[in-house]
Coordinates of C-alpha atoms and ligand atoms in Angstrom, one line a residue:
X1 CA -9.6 -17.4 27.8
X2 CA -7.5 -14.8 26.2
X3 CA -4.4 -16.0 24.4
X4 CA -1.4 -13.9 23.4
X5 CA 0.2 -15.3 20.3
X6 CA 3.9 -14.4 19.4
X7 CA 4.1 -13.4 15.8
X8 CA 6.3 -11.5 13.3
X9 CA 5.7 -8.7 10.9
X10 CA 4.6 -10.0 7.5
X11 CA 5.7 -8.2 4.4
X12 CA 3.4 -6.4 2.3
X13 CA 0.5 -5.6 4.5
X14 CA 0.1 -2.1 3.1
X15 CA -3.5 -1.0 2.5
X16 CA -3.9 0.3 -1.1
X17 CA -6.7 2.4 -2.8
X18 CA -9.4 0.6 -0.7
X19 CA -7.9 -1.4 2.2
X20 CA -5.7 -4.5 2.2
X21 CA -6.5 -6.9 -0.7
X22 CA -4.8 -10.1 -1.3
X23 CA -5.5 -13.5 -2.7
X24 CA -8.0 -15.4 -0.6
X25 CA -5.3 -18.2 0.2
X26 CA -2.9 -15.4 1.5
X27 CA -5.4 -14.3 3.9
X28 CA -5.9 -17.9 4.9
X29 CA -2.4 -18.3 5.9
X30 CA -1.9 -19.0 9.6
X31 CA -1.7 -15.5 11.3
X32 CA -2.1 -13.5 8.2
X33 CA -5.6 -12.1 9.0
X34 CA -4.8 -11.9 12.7
X35 CA -1.7 -9.8 12.1
X36 CA -3.5 -7.3 10.1
X37 CA -6.4 -7.1 12.5
X38 CA -4.1 -6.7 15.5
X39 CA -2.3 -3.9 13.4
X40 CA -5.6 -2.1 13.0
X41 CA -6.3 -2.2 16.6
X42 CA -2.7 -1.0 17.4
X43 CA -2.8 1.6 14.7
X44 CA -6.0 3.2 15.9
X45 CA -4.9 3.3 19.6
X46 CA -6.6 0.1 20.6
X47 CA -10.3 -0.9 20.7
X48 CA -10.7 -1.0 24.7
X49 CA -14.2 0.2 25.4
X50 CA -15.0 1.0 21.7
X51 CA -18.1 0.4 19.6
X52 CA -17.5 -1.2 16.4
X53 CA -19.4 -2.4 13.2
X54 CA -18.4 -5.6 11.4
X55 CA -19.7 -7.2 8.3
X56 CA -18.7 -8.2 4.8
X57 CA -19.8 -8.9 1.2
X58 CA -20.3 -12.6 1.9
X59 CA -17.5 -13.8 -0.4
X60 CA -15.7 -17.0 0.5
X61 CA -13.9 -16.7 4.0
X62 CA -16.2 -14.0 5.1
X63 CA -17.9 -16.2 7.9
X64 CA -14.5 -17.5 9.3
X65 CA -12.9 -14.1 9.1
X66 CA -15.8 -12.6 11.1
X67 CA -15.5 -15.1 13.8
X68 CA -11.8 -14.4 14.1
X69 CA -12.2 -10.6 14.2
X70 CA -15.0 -11.0 16.8
X71 CA -12.8 -13.1 19.1
X72 CA -9.8 -10.4 18.5
X73 CA -12.1 -7.5 19.3
X74 CA -13.2 -9.3 22.5
X75 CA -9.5 -10.2 23.4
X76 CA -8.7 -6.5 23.1
X77 CA -11.7 -5.2 25.2
X78 CA -14.1 -3.8 22.7
X79 CA -17.3 -2.9 24.5
X80 CA -19.7 -4.0 21.7
X81 CA -19.5 -5.1 18.1
X82 CA -22.5 -4.6 15.8
X83 CA -22.5 -7.4 13.3
X84 CA -24.7 -7.8 10.0
X85 CA -26.8 -11.1 10.3
X86 CA -24.7 -14.0 9.0
X87 CA -21.6 -11.8 8.9
X88 CA -23.2 -9.8 6.0
X89 CA -23.3 -6.0 5.3
X90 CA -23.0 -4.1 2.1
X91 CA -20.3 -1.4 2.2
X92 CA -22.8 1.4 2.1
X93 CA -24.9 -0.1 4.9
X94 CA -21.8 -0.5 7.0
X95 CA -21.0 3.0 6.6
X96 CA -24.5 4.1 7.6
X97 CA -24.4 1.8 10.6
X98 CA -21.3 3.3 11.7
X99 CA -22.7 6.8 11.5
X100 CA -26.3 5.9 12.9
X101 CA -24.9 4.1 15.7
X102 CA -22.2 6.6 16.7
X103 CA -19.5 3.7 16.4
X104 CA -15.9 4.4 16.7
X105 CA -15.2 2.7 13.4
X106 CA -15.9 -0.6 11.5
X107 CA -14.1 -3.4 9.7
X108 CA -15.6 -4.2 6.3
X109 CA -14.5 -7.5 4.7
X110 CA -14.7 -7.2 0.9
X111 CA -12.5 -7.1 -2.2
X112 CA -15.3 -5.3 -3.8
X113 CA -15.7 -6.3 -7.6
X114 CA -12.8 -8.7 -7.7
X115 CA -13.8 -12.2 -8.0
X116 CA -14.3 -14.3 -4.7
X117 CA -13.6 -18.0 -3.8
X118 CA -10.5 -20.0 -2.7
X119 CA -8.8 -18.8 -5.9
X120 CA -10.2 -15.3 -5.8
X121 CA -9.5 -12.3 -3.8
X122 CA -10.3 -11.3 -0.2
X123 CA -9.9 -7.8 1.5
X124 CA -10.1 -6.1 4.8
X125 CA -10.9 -2.3 5.1
X126 CA -11.1 -0.1 8.2
X127 CA -13.5 2.7 8.3
X128 CA -13.4 5.5 10.8
X129 CA -16.2 7.1 13.0
X130 CA -17.4 9.2 10.1
X131 CA -18.3 6.0 8.3
X132 CA -15.7 6.5 5.6
X133 CA -12.6 4.6 4.6
X134 CA -9.7 5.4 6.9
X135 CA -7.7 8.4 5.5
X136 CA -4.1 8.1 4.6
X137 CA -2.7 9.1 8.1
X138 CA -4.7 6.3 9.6
X139 CA -3.8 3.6 6.9
X140 CA -0.2 4.7 7.4
X141 CA -0.4 4.2 11.0
X142 CA -1.8 0.7 10.6
X143 CA 0.9 -0.2 8.1
X144 CA 3.5 1.0 10.4
X145 CA 1.9 -1.3 13.1
X146 CA 2.2 -4.3 10.7
X147 CA 5.8 -3.7 10.4
X148 CA 6.3 -3.6 14.2
X149 CA 4.0 -6.3 15.4
X150 CA 5.2 -8.9 17.9
X151 CA 2.0 -10.5 19.2
X152 CA -1.7 -10.7 18.7
X153 CA -4.4 -11.3 21.3
X154 CA -7.4 -13.6 20.6
X155 CA -10.1 -15.1 22.8
X156 CA -10.3 -18.8 22.9
X157 CA -14.0 -19.5 22.4
X158 CA -16.4 -21.5 20.2
X159 CA -18.1 -19.7 17.1
X160 CA -21.1 -17.5 17.7
X161 CA -24.3 -18.3 15.9
X162 CA -24.3 -15.3 13.5
X163 CA -27.8 -16.2 12.3
X164 CA -29.5 -15.2 15.4
X165 CA -30.5 -11.7 15.8
X166 CA -30.1 -9.9 19.1
X167 CA -27.2 -9.5 21.7
X168 CA -24.7 -12.2 22.5
X169 CA -21.8 -12.1 24.7
X170 CA -18.1 -12.9 23.9
X171 CA -16.1 -12.6 27.1
X172 CA -16.9 -9.1 28.2
X173 CA -17.8 -7.9 24.7
X174 CA -21.4 -7.5 23.6
X175 CA -22.0 -8.8 20.1
X176 CA -25.2 -7.3 18.7
X177 CA -26.5 -9.0 15.3
X178 CA -28.7 -6.9 13.4
X179 CA -30.7 -7.2 10.2
X180 CA -28.3 -5.9 7.5
X181 CA -31.1 -4.3 5.5
X182 CA -33.5 -2.5 7.8
X183 CA -31.6 0.7 8.7
X184 CA -30.3 1.2 5.2
X185 CA -33.7 0.9 3.6
X186 CA -35.3 3.4 6.1
X187 CA -32.3 5.9 5.1
X188 CA -33.3 5.4 1.5
X189 CA -37.0 6.1 2.2
X190 CA -36.1 9.4 4.0
X191 CA -34.0 10.5 0.9
X192 CA -36.2 9.6 -2.2
X193 CA -39.8 10.2 -3.2
X194 CA -40.9 6.5 -2.7
X195 CA -44.5 7.5 -3.7
X196 CA -43.4 8.8 -7.1
X197 CA -41.1 5.8 -7.7
X198 CA -44.1 3.5 -6.6
X199 CA -46.5 5.4 -9.1
X200 CA -43.7 4.9 -11.9
X201 CA -43.7 1.1 -11.2
X202 CA -47.7 1.0 -11.0
X203 CA -47.8 2.8 -14.5
X204 CA -46.0 -0.2 -16.1
X205 CA -42.3 1.0 -16.0
X206 CA -40.1 -2.1 -16.0
X207 CA -36.5 -2.5 -14.7
X208 CA -34.1 -5.3 -14.4
X209 CA -31.6 -5.0 -11.5
X210 CA -28.6 -7.6 -11.7
X211 CA -27.2 -8.1 -8.2
X212 CA -24.5 -10.3 -9.8
X213 CA -24.9 -13.0 -7.0
X214 CA -23.4 -10.4 -4.7
X215 CA -24.6 -8.6 -1.5
X216 CA -27.0 -6.1 -3.0
X217 CA -29.4 -8.9 -3.8
X218 CA -31.3 -8.8 -0.5
X219 CA -31.1 -4.9 -0.3
X220 CA -32.5 -4.6 -3.9
X221 CA -35.3 -7.1 -3.3
X222 CA -36.4 -5.4 -0.1
X223 CA -36.3 -1.9 -1.5
X224 CA -37.2 -2.2 -5.2
X225 CA -39.6 -5.2 -5.1
X226 CA -41.0 -5.1 -1.6
X227 CA -41.3 -1.4 -0.9
X228 CA -41.4 0.2 -4.3
X229 CA -43.7 -2.4 -6.0
X230 CA -41.3 -3.3 -8.9
X231 CA -42.6 -6.7 -10.2
X232 CA -41.3 -9.9 -8.6
X233 CA -38.3 -10.9 -10.6
X234 CA -37.0 -7.4 -11.5
X235 CA -34.1 -8.2 -9.3
X236 CA -32.0 -11.1 -10.7
X237 CA -29.1 -13.1 -9.3
X238 CA -30.2 -11.8 -5.9
X239 CA -28.8 -14.4 -3.6
X240 CA -25.3 -13.7 -2.5
X241 CA -22.9 -16.6 -3.2
X242 CA -19.5 -17.2 -1.8
X243 CA -17.8 -17.2 -5.4
X244 CA -20.4 -14.8 -6.8
X245 CA -21.6 -17.7 -9.0
X246 CA -18.1 -17.8 -10.5
X247 CA -18.6 -14.4 -11.9
X248 CA -16.9 -11.1 -11.9
X249 CA -19.1 -8.8 -9.9
X250 CA -18.1 -5.5 -11.4
X251 CA -21.0 -3.6 -12.9
X252 CA -19.8 -2.4 -16.3
X253 CA -20.8 -3.3 -20.0
X254 CA -17.8 -6.0 -20.0
X255 CA -18.8 -8.0 -16.8
X256 CA -22.6 -7.2 -16.9
X257 CA -22.8 -8.3 -20.5
X258 CA -26.0 -10.2 -20.1
X259 CA -27.7 -7.1 -18.8
X260 CA -26.2 -5.1 -21.6
X261 CA -27.5 -7.6 -24.2
X262 CA -30.9 -7.3 -22.6
X263 CA -31.0 -3.6 -22.6
X264 CA -29.8 -3.3 -26.2
X265 CA -32.2 -6.1 -27.5
X266 CA -36.0 -6.1 -28.6
X267 CA -37.3 -7.2 -25.1
X268 CA -35.4 -4.4 -23.3
X269 CA -37.2 -3.0 -20.2
X270 CA -37.1 0.7 -19.5
X271 CA -34.3 0.7 -17.0
X272 CA -31.5 -1.6 -16.2
X273 CA -28.9 -1.4 -13.4
X274 CA -26.4 -3.5 -11.5
X275 CA -24.2 -3.4 -8.4
X276 CA -20.9 -4.9 -7.5
X277 CA -19.6 -7.4 -4.9
X278 CA -20.0 -5.3 -1.9
X279 CA -22.7 -3.0 -3.1
X280 CA -21.0 0.4 -3.7
X281 CA -20.6 0.5 -7.4
X282 CA -23.3 0.9 -9.9
X283 CA -24.3 0.7 -13.5
X284 CA -27.1 2.5 -15.2
X285 CA -28.4 1.7 -18.6
X286 CA -31.6 2.8 -20.2
X287 CA -33.4 1.0 -23.1
X288 CA -30.5 1.1 -25.9
X289 CA -28.7 3.7 -23.8
X290 CA -25.6 3.1 -21.7
X291 CA -24.7 5.9 -19.3
X292 CA -21.0 6.3 -18.3
X293 CA -20.5 6.6 -14.6
X294 CA -19.0 10.1 -15.2
X295 CA -22.2 11.1 -17.1
X296 CA -24.4 9.7 -14.5
X297 CA -22.7 11.8 -11.8
X298 CA -23.2 14.8 -14.0
X299 CA -26.9 14.0 -14.6
X300 CA -27.5 13.4 -10.9
X301 CA -26.0 16.8 -10.1
X302 CA -27.9 18.6 -12.7
X303 CA -31.2 17.0 -11.5
X304 CA -30.6 16.6 -7.7
X305 CA -33.2 19.4 -6.9
X306 CA -35.9 17.1 -8.1
X307 CA -35.2 14.5 -5.4
X308 CA -36.6 15.4 -1.8
X309 CA -33.3 14.7 0.1
X310 CA -31.5 17.2 -2.2
X311 CA -34.2 19.8 -2.8
X312 CA -32.4 22.4 -0.7
X313 CA -29.5 22.3 -3.3
X314 CA -26.0 21.1 -3.5
X315 CA -23.1 22.5 -1.3
X316 CA -20.6 21.5 -4.0
X317 CA -19.6 18.4 -5.9
X318 CA -16.4 16.5 -6.3
X319 CA -15.0 13.8 -8.7
X320 CA -11.7 11.8 -8.8
X321 CA -9.3 13.4 -11.2
X322 CA -9.4 10.7 -13.8
X323 CA -13.2 11.1 -14.0
X324 CA -14.5 13.0 -16.9
X325 CA -15.1 16.9 -16.7
X326 CA -18.8 16.6 -17.4
X327 CA -19.6 17.3 -13.8
X328 CA -17.5 20.4 -13.9
X329 CA -19.8 22.0 -16.3
X330 CA -22.9 21.4 -14.3
X331 CA -21.2 22.8 -11.2
X332 CA -20.4 25.8 -13.1
X333 CA -23.9 26.3 -14.4
X334 CA -25.2 25.8 -10.7
X335 CA -22.5 28.2 -9.5
X336 CA -21.1 25.7 -7.0
X337 CA -17.5 24.4 -6.4
X338 CA -16.2 21.2 -8.0
X339 CA -13.1 19.5 -6.5
X340 CA -10.9 17.1 -8.3
X341 CA -9.4 14.5 -5.8
X342 CA -7.0 11.5 -6.2
X343 CA -8.6 8.1 -7.0
X344 CA -10.2 6.4 -4.0
X345 CA -13.2 7.3 -2.1
X346 CA -11.2 8.2 1.1
X347 CA -10.3 11.6 -0.5
X348 CA -14.0 12.6 -0.5
X349 CA -14.3 12.1 3.3
X350 CA -13.0 15.6 4.4
X351 CA -15.0 17.4 1.7
X352 CA -18.1 15.7 2.8
X353 CA -17.5 16.0 6.5
X354 CA -16.8 19.8 6.0
X355 CA -19.9 20.3 4.1
X356 CA -18.0 21.5 1.0
X357 CA -19.5 18.7 -1.3
X358 CA -22.8 16.9 -1.3
X359 CA -22.3 14.7 -4.3
X360 CA -19.2 12.8 -5.3
X361 CA -18.3 10.2 -8.0
X362 CA -15.6 8.3 -9.8
X363 CA -15.4 7.0 -13.3
X364 CA -15.0 3.6 -12.0
X365 CA -18.8 3.2 -11.2
X366 CA -18.9 4.9 -7.9
X367 CA -21.4 7.5 -7.1
X368 CA -22.5 8.9 -3.8
X369 CA -23.4 11.6 -1.4
X370 CA -23.1 13.0 2.0
X371 CA -25.8 10.6 3.4
X372 CA -23.0 8.2 4.1
X373 CA -19.2 8.2 3.5
X374 CA -18.9 5.5 1.0
X375 CA -20.1 5.3 -2.6
X376 CA -23.6 3.7 -2.8
X377 CA -24.7 1.5 -5.9
X378 CA -28.5 1.3 -4.8
X379 CA -28.6 5.0 -3.9
X380 CA -27.5 5.8 -7.5
X381 CA -30.1 3.6 -8.9
X382 CA -32.8 5.3 -6.7
X383 CA -31.5 8.7 -7.8
X384 CA -32.1 7.7 -11.4
X385 CA -35.5 6.2 -10.8
X386 CA -36.5 9.5 -8.8
X387 CA -35.2 11.6 -11.6
X388 CA -36.9 9.6 -14.4
X389 CA -40.3 9.5 -12.3
X390 CA -40.0 13.3 -11.9
X391 CA -39.0 14.4 -15.4
X392 CA -41.4 11.7 -17.1
X393 CA -38.7 10.9 -19.5
X394 CA -36.7 7.9 -20.6
X395 CA -32.9 7.5 -19.9
X396 CA -32.3 8.2 -23.6
X397 CA -34.3 11.4 -23.5
X398 CA -32.6 12.6 -20.2
X399 CA -29.1 11.9 -21.8
X400 CA -30.1 13.7 -25.1
X401 CA -31.4 16.8 -23.2
X402 CA -28.2 16.8 -20.9
X403 CA -25.7 16.6 -23.8
X404 CA -27.6 19.3 -25.6
X405 CA -27.4 21.7 -22.7
X406 CA -23.9 20.7 -21.4
X407 CA -22.2 19.3 -24.4
X408 CA -20.8 15.7 -24.3
X409 CA -17.6 14.3 -22.8
X410 CA -16.7 11.2 -24.7
X411 CA -15.0 8.9 -22.2
X412 CA -13.4 5.6 -21.9
X413 CA -10.9 3.7 -19.9
X414 CA -8.5 1.0 -21.2
X415 CA -7.0 -1.2 -18.8
X416 CA -3.8 -3.3 -19.3
X417 CA -4.0 -5.9 -16.5
X418 CA -1.5 -8.0 -14.7
X419 CA 1.3 -6.6 -16.8
X420 CA 4.9 -6.9 -15.7
X421 CA 5.3 -4.7 -12.6
X422 CA 8.9 -3.6 -13.7
X423 CA 7.5 -2.5 -17.1
X424 CA 4.6 -0.5 -15.8
X425 CA 6.8 1.3 -13.1
X426 CA 9.4 2.1 -15.8
X427 CA 6.8 3.5 -18.1
X428 CA 5.4 5.7 -15.4
X429 CA 8.9 6.9 -14.3
X430 CA 9.9 7.7 -17.9
X431 CA 6.5 9.7 -18.4
X432 CA 7.2 11.6 -15.1
X433 CA 10.8 12.4 -16.1
X434 CA 9.7 13.6 -19.5
X435 CA 6.9 15.8 -18.5
X436 CA 8.7 19.2 -18.9
X437 CA 9.4 18.4 -22.6
X438 CA 5.8 17.3 -23.3
X439 CA 4.2 20.8 -23.1
X440 CA 3.7 22.2 -26.7
X441 CA 4.7 18.8 -28.3
X442 CA 2.5 16.9 -30.8
X443 CA 1.2 13.3 -30.0
X444 CA -0.3 12.3 -33.4
X445 CA -2.6 15.2 -34.5
X446 CA -3.1 16.5 -31.0
X447 CA -1.1 19.2 -29.4
X448 CA -0.2 18.9 -25.7
X449 CA -1.3 22.1 -23.6
X450 CA -0.2 21.0 -20.1
X451 CA 1.4 17.7 -18.7
X452 CA 1.6 17.2 -15.0
X453 CA 1.9 14.5 -12.2
X454 CA -1.2 15.2 -10.3
X455 CA -1.0 16.1 -6.6
X456 CA -3.7 17.0 -4.4
X457 CA -3.6 19.4 -1.3
X458 CA -6.7 18.8 0.7
X459 CA -8.5 22.0 1.2
X460 CA -9.8 20.9 4.6
X461 CA -6.8 19.5 6.5
X462 CA -3.9 20.7 4.1
X463 CA -2.5 17.2 3.6
X464 CA -0.7 16.8 0.4
X465 CA -0.9 13.6 -1.7
X466 CA 1.5 13.4 -4.6
X467 CA 2.2 11.1 -7.7
X468 CA -1.6 10.5 -8.3
X469 CA -1.5 10.1 -12.0
X470 CA -0.1 11.6 -15.3
X471 CA -2.5 14.2 -16.5
X472 CA -2.1 15.5 -20.1
X473 CA -4.4 18.2 -21.4
X474 CA -4.6 18.7 -25.2
X475 CA -5.2 22.0 -27.0
X476 CA -8.1 20.2 -28.8
X477 CA -10.4 19.9 -25.6
X478 CA -9.1 16.3 -24.9
X479 CA -7.4 14.6 -22.1
X480 CA -5.2 11.6 -21.4
X481 CA -4.7 10.3 -17.8
X482 CA -2.3 7.4 -16.8
X483 CA -1.9 5.7 -13.5
X484 CA -1.2 2.4 -11.8
X485 CA -4.0 0.6 -10.0
X486 CA -3.8 0.4 -6.3
X487 CA -6.3 -2.5 -5.9
X488 CA -4.8 -5.4 -7.9
X489 CA -3.5 -8.6 -6.2
X490 CA -1.2 -9.8 -9.1
X491 CA 1.5 -8.0 -11.3
X492 CA 0.5 -4.3 -12.2
X493 CA -2.6 -2.9 -13.8
X494 CA -2.0 0.2 -15.9
X495 CA -5.2 2.4 -16.3
X496 CA -5.4 4.6 -19.4
X497 CA -8.2 7.2 -19.2
X498 CA -9.4 9.1 -22.4
X499 CA -11.5 12.0 -22.8
X500 CA -12.6 14.4 -25.4
X501 CA -15.4 17.0 -25.5
X502 CA -17.5 17.7 -28.4
X503 CA -17.5 21.2 -29.6
X504 CA -21.0 22.0 -30.4
X505 CA -24.4 20.5 -30.8
X506 CA -23.4 18.1 -33.5
X507 CA -21.8 14.7 -33.1
X508 CA -23.6 13.7 -29.8
X509 CA -24.3 10.2 -30.8
X510 CA -20.9 8.7 -31.9
X511 CA -19.4 5.5 -30.7
X512 CA -17.2 6.6 -27.9
X513 CA -14.1 4.6 -29.3
X514 CA -14.4 6.1 -32.7
X515 CA -14.8 9.7 -31.1
X516 CA -11.7 9.0 -29.0
X517 CA -9.6 7.6 -31.8
X518 CA -7.2 10.5 -31.8
X519 CA -6.6 10.4 -28.2
X520 CA -6.1 6.6 -28.3
X521 CA -3.6 7.1 -31.0
X522 CA -1.8 9.9 -29.0
X523 CA -1.6 7.5 -25.9
X524 CA 0.0 4.7 -28.1
X525 CA 2.4 7.2 -29.5
X526 CA 3.5 8.3 -26.1
X527 CA 3.7 5.0 -24.4
X528 CA 4.0 2.2 -27.0
X529 CA 1.9 -0.2 -25.0
X530 CA 2.4 -2.8 -27.6
X531 CA 6.1 -3.0 -27.5
X532 CA 6.2 -2.5 -23.7
X533 CA 3.6 -4.9 -22.6
X534 CA 3.5 -7.2 -25.7
X535 CA -0.2 -6.6 -25.7
X536 CA -1.9 -6.1 -29.0
X537 CA -5.0 -4.3 -27.2
X538 CA -6.1 -3.4 -23.7
X539 CA -7.6 -6.2 -21.8
X540 CA -10.6 -4.3 -20.6
X541 CA -12.2 -1.3 -22.3
X542 CA -15.1 0.4 -20.5
Ligands
G1P601 C1 -10.3 1.3 -8.4 C2 -10.9 2.3 -9.1 C3 -11.1 3.6 -8.1 C4 -12.0 2.9 -6.8 C5 -11.2 1.8 -6.4 C6 -12.1 1.0 -5.2 O1 -8.9 1.6 -7.9 O2 -10.0 2.8 -10.1 O3 -11.7 4.6 -8.7 O4 -12.1 4.0 -5.8 O5 -11.0 0.8 -7.3 O6 -13.2 0.5 -5.6 P1 -7.6 1.4 -8.7 O7 -7.5 -0.1 -8.9 O8 -7.6 2.2 -9.9 O9 -6.5 1.9 -7.7
ZN602 ZN1 -17.1 -2.2 -4.4

């Protein structure tokens, strides 16, 4: 029986950088999830007769949310919903399923790398028929729908057994439960030289993949261990847990510190990697050699021709504006376009769809290509494995060659987390108001060349997105970017991005924080973080 429940708009259901993210207990409040899901349906013109994909990263509340969304899809007349077994799908696998099955869109349940559990975070994201995160015009329509909502529709029915593969029926909707790994693994096999990677492992090459108790575990096991022959145990923390084992599933040196300790210690294997809560982020680390996400993107672009799926060359590349410009010099050498977009994967969608970019990436550990419309953690790992197999070099050797050829962009991000929202907004507003006076000014020993508030005109659809971060270029080939996070669930998070390019073949092996000291000092002089936020130092340095 379909029930129509009278409701009222709930404040604050505005999708951010990547869908709607809130504390789990907020999503568990009566009607909260239902209101948002009905608003998605309303915002996209209903789901009557449509084909949808549904799954999540398995965090706490994932299973219940899947049941609710299925009943709401059925109540609104969806023709079919394809669901990952037990409600699980990594974000990249969901993007691929939407595309491969010609779905009208999909709902992905995840708060990415944010901790899960009753006290953690939950999130809901809608992806469109191209497999990518809904673009701004769609998220705006969804948000508008949340502010006008008067009722939602839901089927009264018992829970489905999400463990049982095959076709089930929910009222007039077919629910197809699929193996979450199979299609994705087949896609990877088409893109990469599995024989070469298999031979690499057979020759004694050793890796450690830390799935961080999150969704990539089953994917990594099936691909790295079963199909590619990495020794059993190469993938660790491989069982997805609702609270990610109490951890923070963000693949960076801070949160993946155990892996970092291993890779810098005496027992280090040849290669280390990690992925995040929903499987779209990655961390790459060689023996004694961490690779920043911006460098990883540049290396992948410079070596993509060695990988079968990209042997035909790259159409272009794209990076988020705060990501380092290491990619730009590779693009220049290859003679291809390089786009700088606002933060958030949704801005790459048009470039990928229009065939203007083949590879994209963000400094926040997101790398991907036009094989799907999301960033893809395991894909980046396979890219590296394929490149290492083809070049017959270690990660450290690949990096040394790369920097010698393209120069090195030292890069770091300093995050001030959960600071007072008012203080953070005031800082950004003051910076914005003072931009004109900054050009030519000195900040510490550095001289400002240009200062702007980044805005982006999409070359494909002409849409303009403003206020995407304060960007300051220094005469000394350095750059400072400041922006407020759009994914936090408490207070405000200020992100400070620091970059400096070394001039010549010297100084390629410095400690990044030391190499960036003058840019860090310039940022402190400009923003006075200590006085404003009462913080002696940033909370997270990556
Ligand atoms: C952060 C990252 C951004 C990424 C997003 C979703 O967003 O900075 O690059 O696309 O998470 O994974 P932010 O919190 O900065 O808005
Ligand atoms: Zn993620």
